[in-house]
Short mmCIF file of C-alpha atoms in Angstrom, two decimals:
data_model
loop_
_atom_site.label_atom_id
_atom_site.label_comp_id
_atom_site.label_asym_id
_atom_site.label_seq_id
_atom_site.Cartn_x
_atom_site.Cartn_y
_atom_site.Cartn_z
CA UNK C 229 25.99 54.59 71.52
CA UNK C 230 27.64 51.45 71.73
CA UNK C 231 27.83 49.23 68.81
CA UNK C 232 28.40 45.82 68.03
CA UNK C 233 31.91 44.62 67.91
CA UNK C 234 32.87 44.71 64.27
CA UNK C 235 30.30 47.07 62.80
CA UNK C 236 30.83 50.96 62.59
CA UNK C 237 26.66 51.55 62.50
CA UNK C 238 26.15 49.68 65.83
CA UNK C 239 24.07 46.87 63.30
CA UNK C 240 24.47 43.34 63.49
CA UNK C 241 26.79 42.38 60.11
CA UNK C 242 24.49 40.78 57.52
CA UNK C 243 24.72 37.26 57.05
CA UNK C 244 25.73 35.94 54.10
CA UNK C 245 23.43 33.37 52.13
CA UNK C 246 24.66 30.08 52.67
CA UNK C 247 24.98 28.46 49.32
CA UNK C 248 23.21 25.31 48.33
CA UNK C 249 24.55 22.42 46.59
CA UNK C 250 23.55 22.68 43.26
CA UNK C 251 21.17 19.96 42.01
CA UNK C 252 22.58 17.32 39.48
CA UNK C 253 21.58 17.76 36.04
CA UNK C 254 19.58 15.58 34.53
CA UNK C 255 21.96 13.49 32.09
CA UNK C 256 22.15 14.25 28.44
CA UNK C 257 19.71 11.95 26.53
CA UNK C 258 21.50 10.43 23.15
CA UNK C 259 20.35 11.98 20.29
CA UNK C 260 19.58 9.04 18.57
CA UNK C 261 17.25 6.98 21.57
CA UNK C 262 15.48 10.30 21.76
CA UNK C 263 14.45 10.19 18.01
CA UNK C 264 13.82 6.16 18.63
CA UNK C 265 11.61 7.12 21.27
CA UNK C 266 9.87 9.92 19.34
CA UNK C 267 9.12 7.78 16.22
CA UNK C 268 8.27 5.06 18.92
CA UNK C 269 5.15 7.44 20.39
CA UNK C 270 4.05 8.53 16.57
CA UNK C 271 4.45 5.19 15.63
CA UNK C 272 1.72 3.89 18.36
CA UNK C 273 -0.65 6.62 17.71
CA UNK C 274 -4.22 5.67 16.88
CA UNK C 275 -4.06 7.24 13.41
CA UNK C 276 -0.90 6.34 12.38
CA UNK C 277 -1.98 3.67 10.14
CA UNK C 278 -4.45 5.76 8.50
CA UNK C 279 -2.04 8.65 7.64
CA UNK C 280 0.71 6.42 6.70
CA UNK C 281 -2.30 4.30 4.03
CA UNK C 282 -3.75 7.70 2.79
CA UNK C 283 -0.85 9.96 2.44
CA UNK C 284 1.67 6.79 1.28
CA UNK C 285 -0.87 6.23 -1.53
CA UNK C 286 -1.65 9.56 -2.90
CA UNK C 287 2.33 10.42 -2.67
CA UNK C 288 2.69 7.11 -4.89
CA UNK C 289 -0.09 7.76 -7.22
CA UNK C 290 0.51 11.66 -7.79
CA UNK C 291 4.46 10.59 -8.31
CA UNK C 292 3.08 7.59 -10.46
CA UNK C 293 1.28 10.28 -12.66
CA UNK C 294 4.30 12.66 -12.91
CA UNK C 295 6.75 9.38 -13.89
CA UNK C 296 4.22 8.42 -16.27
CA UNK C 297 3.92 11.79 -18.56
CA UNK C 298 8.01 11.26 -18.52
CA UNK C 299 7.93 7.91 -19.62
CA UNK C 300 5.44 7.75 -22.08
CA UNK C 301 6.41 11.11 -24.35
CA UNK C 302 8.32 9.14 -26.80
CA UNK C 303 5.90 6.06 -27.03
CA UNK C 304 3.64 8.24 -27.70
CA UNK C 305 4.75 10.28 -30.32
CA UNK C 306 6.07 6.98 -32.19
CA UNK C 307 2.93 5.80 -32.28
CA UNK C 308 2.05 9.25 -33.84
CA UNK C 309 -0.05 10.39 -30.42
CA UNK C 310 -0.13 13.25 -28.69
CA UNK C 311 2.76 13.10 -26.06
CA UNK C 312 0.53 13.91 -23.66
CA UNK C 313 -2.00 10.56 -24.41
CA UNK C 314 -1.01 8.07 -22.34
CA UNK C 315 -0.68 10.74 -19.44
CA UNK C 316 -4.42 11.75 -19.70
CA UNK C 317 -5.60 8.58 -19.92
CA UNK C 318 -3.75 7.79 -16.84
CA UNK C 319 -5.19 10.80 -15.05
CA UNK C 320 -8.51 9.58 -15.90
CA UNK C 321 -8.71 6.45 -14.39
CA UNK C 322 -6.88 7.88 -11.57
CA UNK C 323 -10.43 10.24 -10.84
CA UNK C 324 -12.43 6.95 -11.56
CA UNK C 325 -9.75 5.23 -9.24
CA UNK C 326 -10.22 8.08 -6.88
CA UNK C 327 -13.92 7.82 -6.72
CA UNK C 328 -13.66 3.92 -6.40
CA UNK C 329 -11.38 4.65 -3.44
CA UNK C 330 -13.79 7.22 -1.84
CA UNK C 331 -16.77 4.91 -2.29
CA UNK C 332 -15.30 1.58 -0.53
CA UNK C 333 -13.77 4.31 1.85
CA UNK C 334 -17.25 5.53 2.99
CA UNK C 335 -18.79 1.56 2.74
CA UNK C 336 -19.62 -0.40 5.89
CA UNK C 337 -18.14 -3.85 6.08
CA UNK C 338 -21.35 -5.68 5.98
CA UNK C 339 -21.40 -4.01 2.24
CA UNK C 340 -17.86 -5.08 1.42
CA UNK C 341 -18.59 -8.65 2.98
CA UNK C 342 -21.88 -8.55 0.55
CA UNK C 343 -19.76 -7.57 -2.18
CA UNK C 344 -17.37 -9.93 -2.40
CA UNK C 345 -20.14 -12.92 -4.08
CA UNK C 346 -20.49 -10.75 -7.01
CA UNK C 347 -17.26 -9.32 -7.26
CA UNK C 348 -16.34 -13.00 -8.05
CA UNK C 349 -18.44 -13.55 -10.07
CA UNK C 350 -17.88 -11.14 -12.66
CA UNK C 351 -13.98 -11.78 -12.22
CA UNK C 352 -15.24 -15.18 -13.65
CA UNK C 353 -17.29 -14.17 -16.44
CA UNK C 354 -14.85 -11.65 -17.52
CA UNK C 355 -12.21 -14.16 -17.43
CA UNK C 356 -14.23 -16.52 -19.78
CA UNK C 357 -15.07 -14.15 -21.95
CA UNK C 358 -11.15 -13.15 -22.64
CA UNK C 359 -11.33 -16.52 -24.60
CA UNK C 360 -13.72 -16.24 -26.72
CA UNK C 361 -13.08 -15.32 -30.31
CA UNK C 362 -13.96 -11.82 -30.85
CA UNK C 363 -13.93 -10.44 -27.41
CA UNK C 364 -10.89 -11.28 -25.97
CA UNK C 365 -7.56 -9.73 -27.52
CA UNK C 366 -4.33 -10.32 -26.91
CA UNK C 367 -1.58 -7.65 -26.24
CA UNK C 368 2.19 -9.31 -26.51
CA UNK C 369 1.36 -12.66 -26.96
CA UNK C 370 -1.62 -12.99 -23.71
CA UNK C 371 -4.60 -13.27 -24.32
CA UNK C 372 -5.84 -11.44 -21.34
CA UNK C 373 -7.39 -8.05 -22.64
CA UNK C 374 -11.09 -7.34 -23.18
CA UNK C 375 -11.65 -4.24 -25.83
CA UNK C 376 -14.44 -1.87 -24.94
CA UNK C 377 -14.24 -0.04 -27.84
CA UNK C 378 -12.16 2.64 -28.95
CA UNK C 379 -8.48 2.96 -27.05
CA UNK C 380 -9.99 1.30 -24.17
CA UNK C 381 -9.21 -2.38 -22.81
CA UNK C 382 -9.89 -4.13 -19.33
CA UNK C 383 -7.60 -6.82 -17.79
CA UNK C 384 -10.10 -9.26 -15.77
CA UNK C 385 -7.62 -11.02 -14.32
CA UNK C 386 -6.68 -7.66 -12.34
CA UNK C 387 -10.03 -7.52 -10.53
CA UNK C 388 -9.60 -11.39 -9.76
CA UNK C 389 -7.38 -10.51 -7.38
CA UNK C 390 -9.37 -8.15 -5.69
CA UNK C 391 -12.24 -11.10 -6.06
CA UNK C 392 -9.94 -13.42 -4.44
CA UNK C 393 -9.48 -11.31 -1.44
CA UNK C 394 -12.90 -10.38 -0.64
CA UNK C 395 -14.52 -13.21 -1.20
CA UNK C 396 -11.43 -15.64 0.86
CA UNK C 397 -11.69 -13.18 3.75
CA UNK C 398 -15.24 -13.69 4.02
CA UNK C 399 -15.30 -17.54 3.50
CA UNK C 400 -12.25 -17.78 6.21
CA UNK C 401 -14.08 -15.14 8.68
CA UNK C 402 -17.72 -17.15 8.70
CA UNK C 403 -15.91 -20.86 9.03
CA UNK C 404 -14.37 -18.97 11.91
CA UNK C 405 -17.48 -18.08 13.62
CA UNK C 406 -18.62 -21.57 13.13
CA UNK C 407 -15.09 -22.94 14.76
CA UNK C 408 -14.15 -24.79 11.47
CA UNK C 409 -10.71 -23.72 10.88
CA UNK C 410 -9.42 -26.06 13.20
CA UNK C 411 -10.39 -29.01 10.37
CA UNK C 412 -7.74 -28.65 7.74
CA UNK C 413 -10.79 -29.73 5.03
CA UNK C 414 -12.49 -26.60 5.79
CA UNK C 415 -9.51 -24.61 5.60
CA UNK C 416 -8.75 -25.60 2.30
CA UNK C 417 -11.98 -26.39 0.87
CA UNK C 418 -13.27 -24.22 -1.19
CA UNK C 419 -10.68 -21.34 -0.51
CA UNK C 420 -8.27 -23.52 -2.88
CA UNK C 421 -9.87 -24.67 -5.72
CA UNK C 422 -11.58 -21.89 -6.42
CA UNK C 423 -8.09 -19.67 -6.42
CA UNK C 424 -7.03 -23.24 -8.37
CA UNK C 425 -10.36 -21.79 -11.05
CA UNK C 426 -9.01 -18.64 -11.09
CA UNK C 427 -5.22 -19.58 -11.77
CA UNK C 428 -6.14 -21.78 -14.44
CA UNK C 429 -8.28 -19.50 -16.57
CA UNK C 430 -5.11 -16.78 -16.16
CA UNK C 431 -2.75 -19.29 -17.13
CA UNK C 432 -5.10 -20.04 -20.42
CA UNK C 433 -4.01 -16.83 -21.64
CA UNK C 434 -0.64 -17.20 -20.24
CA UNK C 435 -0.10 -14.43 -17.56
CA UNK C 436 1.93 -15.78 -15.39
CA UNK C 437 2.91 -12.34 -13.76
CA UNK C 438 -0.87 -12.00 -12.46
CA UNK C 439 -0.98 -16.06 -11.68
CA UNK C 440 1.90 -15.21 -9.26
CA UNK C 441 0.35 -12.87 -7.54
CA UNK C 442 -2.92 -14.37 -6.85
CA UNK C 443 -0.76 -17.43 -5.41
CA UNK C 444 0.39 -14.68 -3.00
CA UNK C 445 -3.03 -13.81 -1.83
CA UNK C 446 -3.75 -17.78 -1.54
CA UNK C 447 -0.69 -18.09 0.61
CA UNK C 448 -1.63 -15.01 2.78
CA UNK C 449 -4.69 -15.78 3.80
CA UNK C 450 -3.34 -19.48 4.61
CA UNK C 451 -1.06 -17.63 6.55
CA UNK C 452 -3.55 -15.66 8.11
CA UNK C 453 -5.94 -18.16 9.04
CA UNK C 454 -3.53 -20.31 10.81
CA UNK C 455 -3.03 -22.67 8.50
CA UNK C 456 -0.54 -25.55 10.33
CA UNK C 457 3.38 -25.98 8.91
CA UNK C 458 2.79 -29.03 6.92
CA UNK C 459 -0.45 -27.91 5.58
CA UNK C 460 1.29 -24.87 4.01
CA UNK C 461 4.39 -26.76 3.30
CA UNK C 462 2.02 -28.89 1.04
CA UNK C 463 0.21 -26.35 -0.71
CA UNK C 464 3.51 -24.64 -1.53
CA UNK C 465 5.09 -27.70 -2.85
CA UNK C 466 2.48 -28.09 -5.41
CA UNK C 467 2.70 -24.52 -6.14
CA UNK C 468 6.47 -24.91 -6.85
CA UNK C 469 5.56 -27.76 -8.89
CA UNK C 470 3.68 -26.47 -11.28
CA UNK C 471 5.58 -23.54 -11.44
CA UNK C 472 8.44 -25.05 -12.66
CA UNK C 473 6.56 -27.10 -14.87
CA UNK C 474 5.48 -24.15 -16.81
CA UNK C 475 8.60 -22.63 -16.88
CA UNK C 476 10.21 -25.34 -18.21
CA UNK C 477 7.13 -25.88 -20.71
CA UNK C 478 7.90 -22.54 -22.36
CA UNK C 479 11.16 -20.92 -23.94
CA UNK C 480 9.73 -17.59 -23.15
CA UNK C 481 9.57 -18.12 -19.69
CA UNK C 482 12.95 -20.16 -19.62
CA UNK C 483 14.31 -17.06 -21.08
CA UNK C 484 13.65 -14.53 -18.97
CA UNK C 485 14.73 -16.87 -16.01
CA UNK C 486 17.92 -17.25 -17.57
CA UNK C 487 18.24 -13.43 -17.72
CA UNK C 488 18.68 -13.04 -14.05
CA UNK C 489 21.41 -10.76 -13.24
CA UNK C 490 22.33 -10.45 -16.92
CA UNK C 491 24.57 -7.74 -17.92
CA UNK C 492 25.07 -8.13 -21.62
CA UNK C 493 21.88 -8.81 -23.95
CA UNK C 494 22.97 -11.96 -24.96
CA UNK C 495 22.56 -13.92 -28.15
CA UNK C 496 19.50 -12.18 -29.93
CA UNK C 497 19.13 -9.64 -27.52
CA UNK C 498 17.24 -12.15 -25.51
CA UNK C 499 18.10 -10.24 -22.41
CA UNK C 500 17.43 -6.39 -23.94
CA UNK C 501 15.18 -5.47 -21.55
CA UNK C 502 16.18 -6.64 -18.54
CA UNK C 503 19.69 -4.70 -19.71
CA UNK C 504 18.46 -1.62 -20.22
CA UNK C 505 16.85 -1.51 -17.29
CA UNK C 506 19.95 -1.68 -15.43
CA UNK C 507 21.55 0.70 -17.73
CA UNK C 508 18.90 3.63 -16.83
CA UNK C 509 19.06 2.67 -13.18
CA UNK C 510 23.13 2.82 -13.31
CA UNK C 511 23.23 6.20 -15.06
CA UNK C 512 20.68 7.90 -12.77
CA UNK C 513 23.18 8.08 -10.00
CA UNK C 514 22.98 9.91 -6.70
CA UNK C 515 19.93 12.13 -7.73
CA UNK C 516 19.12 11.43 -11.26
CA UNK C 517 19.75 13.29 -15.08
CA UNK C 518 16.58 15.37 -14.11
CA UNK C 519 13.17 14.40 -14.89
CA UNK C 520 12.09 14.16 -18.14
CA UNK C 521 15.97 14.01 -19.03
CA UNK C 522 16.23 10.21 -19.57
CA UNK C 523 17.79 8.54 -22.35
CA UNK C 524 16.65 5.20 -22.19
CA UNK C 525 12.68 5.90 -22.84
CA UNK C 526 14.01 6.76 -26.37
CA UNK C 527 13.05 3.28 -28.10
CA UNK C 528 16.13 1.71 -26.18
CA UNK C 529 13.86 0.22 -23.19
CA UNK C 530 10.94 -1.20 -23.84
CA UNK C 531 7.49 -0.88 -22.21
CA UNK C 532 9.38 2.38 -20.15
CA UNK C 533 5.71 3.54 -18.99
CA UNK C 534 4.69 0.43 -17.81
CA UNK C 535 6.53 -2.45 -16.19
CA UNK C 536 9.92 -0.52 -16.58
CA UNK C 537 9.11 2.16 -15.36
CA UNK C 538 11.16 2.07 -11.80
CA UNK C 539 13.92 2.37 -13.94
CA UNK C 540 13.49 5.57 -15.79
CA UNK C 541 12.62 6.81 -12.16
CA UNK C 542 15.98 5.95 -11.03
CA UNK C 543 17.28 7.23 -14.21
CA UNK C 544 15.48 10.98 -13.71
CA UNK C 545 15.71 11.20 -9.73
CA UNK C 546 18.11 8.79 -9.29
CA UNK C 547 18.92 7.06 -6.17
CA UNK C 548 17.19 9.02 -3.88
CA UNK C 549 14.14 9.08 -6.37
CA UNK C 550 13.79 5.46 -6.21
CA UNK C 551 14.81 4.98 -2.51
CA UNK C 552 11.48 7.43 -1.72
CA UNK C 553 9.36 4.99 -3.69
CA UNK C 554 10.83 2.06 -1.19
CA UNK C 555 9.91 3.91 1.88
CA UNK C 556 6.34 4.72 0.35
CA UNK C 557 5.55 1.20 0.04
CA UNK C 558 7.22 -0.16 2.97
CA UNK C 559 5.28 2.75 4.92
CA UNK C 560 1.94 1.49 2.99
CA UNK C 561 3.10 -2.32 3.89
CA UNK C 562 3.93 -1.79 7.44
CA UNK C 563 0.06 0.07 7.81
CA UNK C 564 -1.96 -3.00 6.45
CA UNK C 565 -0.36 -4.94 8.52
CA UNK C 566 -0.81 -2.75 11.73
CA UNK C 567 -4.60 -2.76 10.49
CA UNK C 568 -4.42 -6.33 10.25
CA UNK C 569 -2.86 -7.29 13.36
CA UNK C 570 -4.64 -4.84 15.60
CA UNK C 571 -8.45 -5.69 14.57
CA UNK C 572 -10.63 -8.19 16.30
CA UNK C 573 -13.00 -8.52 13.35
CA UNK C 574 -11.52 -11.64 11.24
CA UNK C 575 -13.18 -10.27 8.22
CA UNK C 576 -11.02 -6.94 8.41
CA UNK C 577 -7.94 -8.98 9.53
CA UNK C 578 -8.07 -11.00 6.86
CA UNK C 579 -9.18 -8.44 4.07
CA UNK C 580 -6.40 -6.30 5.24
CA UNK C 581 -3.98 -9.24 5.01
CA UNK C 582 -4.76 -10.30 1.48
CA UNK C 583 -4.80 -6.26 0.35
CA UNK C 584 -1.39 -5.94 1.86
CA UNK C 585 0.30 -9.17 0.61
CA UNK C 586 -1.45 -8.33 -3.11
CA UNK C 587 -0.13 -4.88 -3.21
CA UNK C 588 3.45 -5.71 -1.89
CA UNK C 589 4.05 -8.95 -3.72
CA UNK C 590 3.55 -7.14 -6.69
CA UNK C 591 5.78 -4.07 -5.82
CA UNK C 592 8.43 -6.72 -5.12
CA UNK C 593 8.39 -8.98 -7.66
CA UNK C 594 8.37 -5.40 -10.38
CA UNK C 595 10.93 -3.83 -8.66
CA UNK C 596 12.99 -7.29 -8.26
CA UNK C 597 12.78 -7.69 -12.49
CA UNK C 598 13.63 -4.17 -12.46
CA UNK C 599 16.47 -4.91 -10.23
CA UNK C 600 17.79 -7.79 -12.23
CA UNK C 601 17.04 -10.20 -9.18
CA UNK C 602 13.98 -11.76 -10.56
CA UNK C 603 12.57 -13.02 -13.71
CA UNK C 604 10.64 -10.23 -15.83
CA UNK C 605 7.17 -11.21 -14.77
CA UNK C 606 5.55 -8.31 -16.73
CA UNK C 607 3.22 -7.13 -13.70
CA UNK C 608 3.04 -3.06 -13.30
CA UNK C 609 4.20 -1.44 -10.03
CA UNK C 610 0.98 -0.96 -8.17
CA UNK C 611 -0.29 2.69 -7.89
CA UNK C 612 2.67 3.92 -10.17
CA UNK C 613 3.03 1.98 -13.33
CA UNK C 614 0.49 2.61 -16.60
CA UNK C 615 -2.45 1.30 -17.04
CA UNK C 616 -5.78 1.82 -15.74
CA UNK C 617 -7.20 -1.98 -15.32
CA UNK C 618 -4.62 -2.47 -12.81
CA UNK C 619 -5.04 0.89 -11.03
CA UNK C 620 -9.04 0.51 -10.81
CA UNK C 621 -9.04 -2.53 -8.45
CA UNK C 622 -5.78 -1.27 -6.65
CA UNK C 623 -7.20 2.09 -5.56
CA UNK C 624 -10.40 0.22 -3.99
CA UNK C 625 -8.45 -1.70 -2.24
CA UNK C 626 -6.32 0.71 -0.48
CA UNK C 627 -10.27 2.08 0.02
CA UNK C 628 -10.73 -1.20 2.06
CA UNK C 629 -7.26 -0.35 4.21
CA UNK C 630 -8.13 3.20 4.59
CA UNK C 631 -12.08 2.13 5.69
CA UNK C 632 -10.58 -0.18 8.18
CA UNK C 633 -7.72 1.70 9.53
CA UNK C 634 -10.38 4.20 10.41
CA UNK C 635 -12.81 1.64 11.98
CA UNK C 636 -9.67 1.14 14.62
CA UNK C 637 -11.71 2.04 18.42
CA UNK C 638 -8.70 4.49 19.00
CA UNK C 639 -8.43 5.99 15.60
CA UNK C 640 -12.36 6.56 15.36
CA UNK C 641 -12.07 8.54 18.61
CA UNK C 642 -9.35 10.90 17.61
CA UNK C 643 -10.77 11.70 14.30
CA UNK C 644 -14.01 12.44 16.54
CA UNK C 645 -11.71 14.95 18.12
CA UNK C 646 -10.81 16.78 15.07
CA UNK C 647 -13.93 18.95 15.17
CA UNK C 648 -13.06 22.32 16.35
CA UNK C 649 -13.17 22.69 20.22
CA UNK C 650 -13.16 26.00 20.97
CA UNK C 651 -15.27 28.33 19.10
CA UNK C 652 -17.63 30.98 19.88
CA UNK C 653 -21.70 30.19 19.39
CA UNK C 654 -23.07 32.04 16.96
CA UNK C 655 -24.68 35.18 18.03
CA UNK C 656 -21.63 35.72 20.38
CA UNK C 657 -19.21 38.14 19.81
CA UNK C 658 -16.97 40.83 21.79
CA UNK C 659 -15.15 40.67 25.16
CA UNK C 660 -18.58 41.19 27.32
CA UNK C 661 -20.72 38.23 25.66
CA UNK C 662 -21.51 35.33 27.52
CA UNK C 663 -20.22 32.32 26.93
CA UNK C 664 -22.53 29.02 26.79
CA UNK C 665 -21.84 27.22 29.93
CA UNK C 666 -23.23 23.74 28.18
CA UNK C 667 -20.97 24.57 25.17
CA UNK C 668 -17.97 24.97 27.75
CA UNK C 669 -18.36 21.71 29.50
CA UNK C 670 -18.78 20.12 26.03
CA UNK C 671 -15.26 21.14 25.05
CA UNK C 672 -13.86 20.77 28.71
CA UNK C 673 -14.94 17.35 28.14
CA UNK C 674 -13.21 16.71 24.33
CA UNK C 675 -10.34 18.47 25.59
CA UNK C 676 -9.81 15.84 28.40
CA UNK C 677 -10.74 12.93 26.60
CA UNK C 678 -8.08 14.04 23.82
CA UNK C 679 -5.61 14.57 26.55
CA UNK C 680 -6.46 10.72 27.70
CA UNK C 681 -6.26 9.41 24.31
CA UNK C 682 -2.86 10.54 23.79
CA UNK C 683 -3.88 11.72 20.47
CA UNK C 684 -1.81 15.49 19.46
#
């Protein structure tokens, strides 16, 4: 039978497959822009804020705990204490703290708003009563301490601050309504003089840590409320003024300004502390001596558990130790200010304003003393340092961020979403059961919206 030229079978030869140009690869994505853009998409998700407010302050206030017990061993057993005293009375008004935070956490704002009157108001009578004789008692050389009997004291002028911030961001969110803000009287009056009242009976007891950080709040609600250049130029200048008028007024305070970036004590160890402090945060090094390994808590720094006590953290963890503490409060600072700059409720934007200049004001100006870059103003780190007066009021008001950051219209949907979609009803079980076709759609319809919301 005749074949085909070129084929013994009398077949037609198979074709070959023609080969196609290969498509271009896609080209290789830098390592780097894709982590930018990955941080970049968690970064804009609805509940970043209130992870990064939750998680930042438990991480700081469990850590805060730990440091404490450290730092506070040898105090305590010079003062013939248990070692473990100051620790357990830090861990108790960290549960009081705790409920405090849980309580403004669950409280609608028209509560917080109604809150703030009062809240001011016993600031005020607290503060008065620190100077009368017999109930106020001063602890090195303020007179700023209440005694409730026993071990226990309260600091008034800790829960002004937390006055000051509820009760400005509801004065500055109802002359809002009301259009006033635009009248530089209204601004200022009474939002000043009132923070003036509250300065003044600090300063009587001569805290002029806690006067500088209410002066912060002042400034940040100011700021907040739109207050024009000159305006806040003004306000500042007469701030500066009488700063440096009670500075200069008092060798103390001229003293520890002089001891800015000192490296040697100086004539009558006028410049121990501030020293020391350095010391433990130089011989810390990469990652510390090991906690509970530090030499300077040992009677050589003083007040280790409380104002100094960034530097025996750099001294036990070392740098990175103290470089984690950083990123929790810049994480905790760049949240309140997402809160703040994302609601359209002026009471939450300026609550959440006021919470987050208090709390990082204060972390700055500790950690700057710490640091040798500013003046010892003898205010704890907030959420870390001993000292339950000044953790009471703190932990409420990172209640208030958490209570807002939650009230966010994208971050109250995806928490919605957490409830478990796809479960069987009860009653159901096995292969062969029959599924509730209402139940379905239900979760067809969460699962969607989750998919919209670009919540993971």
């Amino acid at each position: 039978m005749p074949g085909s030229p070129g084929s013994r079978t009398g077949r037609p030869p198979a074709q070959r497959a023609v080969k196609r140009p290969a498509a271009p690869s896609p080209p290789h994505e830098n390592p780097v822009l894709r982590l930018y853009h990955r941080l970049r998409r968690a970064w804009d998700r609805p509940l970043t804020a209130y992870y990064l407010i939750s998680g930042g302050s438990a991480l700081i206030t469990v850590l805060g705990l730990v440091m404490v017990y450290s730092a506070s061993q040898i105090t305590a057993l010079q003062l013939s204490l248990p070692g473990s005293y100051f620790f357990r009375k830090q861990a108790l008004a960290a549960l009081i703290g705790a409920g405090l935070l849980v309580a403004a956490m669950k409280m609608p704002v028209k509560l917080h708003r109604a809150l703030a009157y009062p809240i001011l108001a016993g600031a005020v009578v607290l503060m008065i009563l620190v100077q009368v004789p017999g109930i106020g008692v001063a602890v090195n050389g303020n007179q700023n301490w209440i005694a409730l009997g026993g071990s226990f004291q309260i600091q008034p002028s800790e829960f002004g601050k937390l006055a000051l911030v509820l009760w400005g961001a509801d004065l500055l969110a109802r002359k809002q309504d009301k259009r006033l803000l635009t009248q530089w009287k209204h601004m200022l009056v009474p939002l000043v003089p009132a923070a003036f009242m509250l300065l003044g009976l600090i300063m009587l007891g001569g805290d002029m840590g806690t006067a500088i950080i209410l002066t912060a709040i002042l400034f940040g609600l100011l700021w907040l409320a739109g207050a024009p250049t000159r305006l806040f130029a003004g306000v500042l200048s007469i701030a500066v003024l009488l700063g440096f008028i009670l500075i200069k007024t008092s060798p103390n305070r001229m003293a520890r300004l002089n001891c800015i970036g000192a490296t040697d004590p100086g004539p009558g160890d006028s410049c121990w502390q501030a020293v020391h402090g350095i010391y433990a945060l130089a011989s810390g090094g990469l990652f510390g001596s090991g906690l509970g390994a530090s030499v300077e808590k040992w009677g050589q720094l003083p007040e280790a558990h409380t104002d100094f006590i960034f530097a025996v953290t750099g001294e036990e963890l070392g740098l990175a130790g103290t470089l984690s503490v950083l990123a929790l409060f810049a994480a905790l600072g760049y949240a309140g200010i997402r809160v703040a700059g994302r609601t359209e409720d002026p009471f939450v934007r300026y609550a959440a304003g006021g919470v987050t200049t208090w709390i990082t004001a204060q972390a700055v100006i500790n950690i700057g003393a710490v640091l040798g870059l500013l003046p010892i103003a003898g205010v704890p780190l907030p959420l870390f340092s001993y000292g339950g007066s000044a953790l009471l009021p703190t932990m409420f008001a990172i209640g208030l961020l958490i209570a807002f950051a939650r009230d966010e219209p994208g971050a109250r949907a995806a928490l919605a979403l957490r409830q478990p979609r796809f479960g069987r009803k009860r009653g159901t079980g096995g292969t062969g059961s029959k599924r509730n076709p209402r139940s379905w759609n239900t979760m067809r319809r969460r699962a969607s919206a989750a998919r919209s919301s670009g919540e993971r």
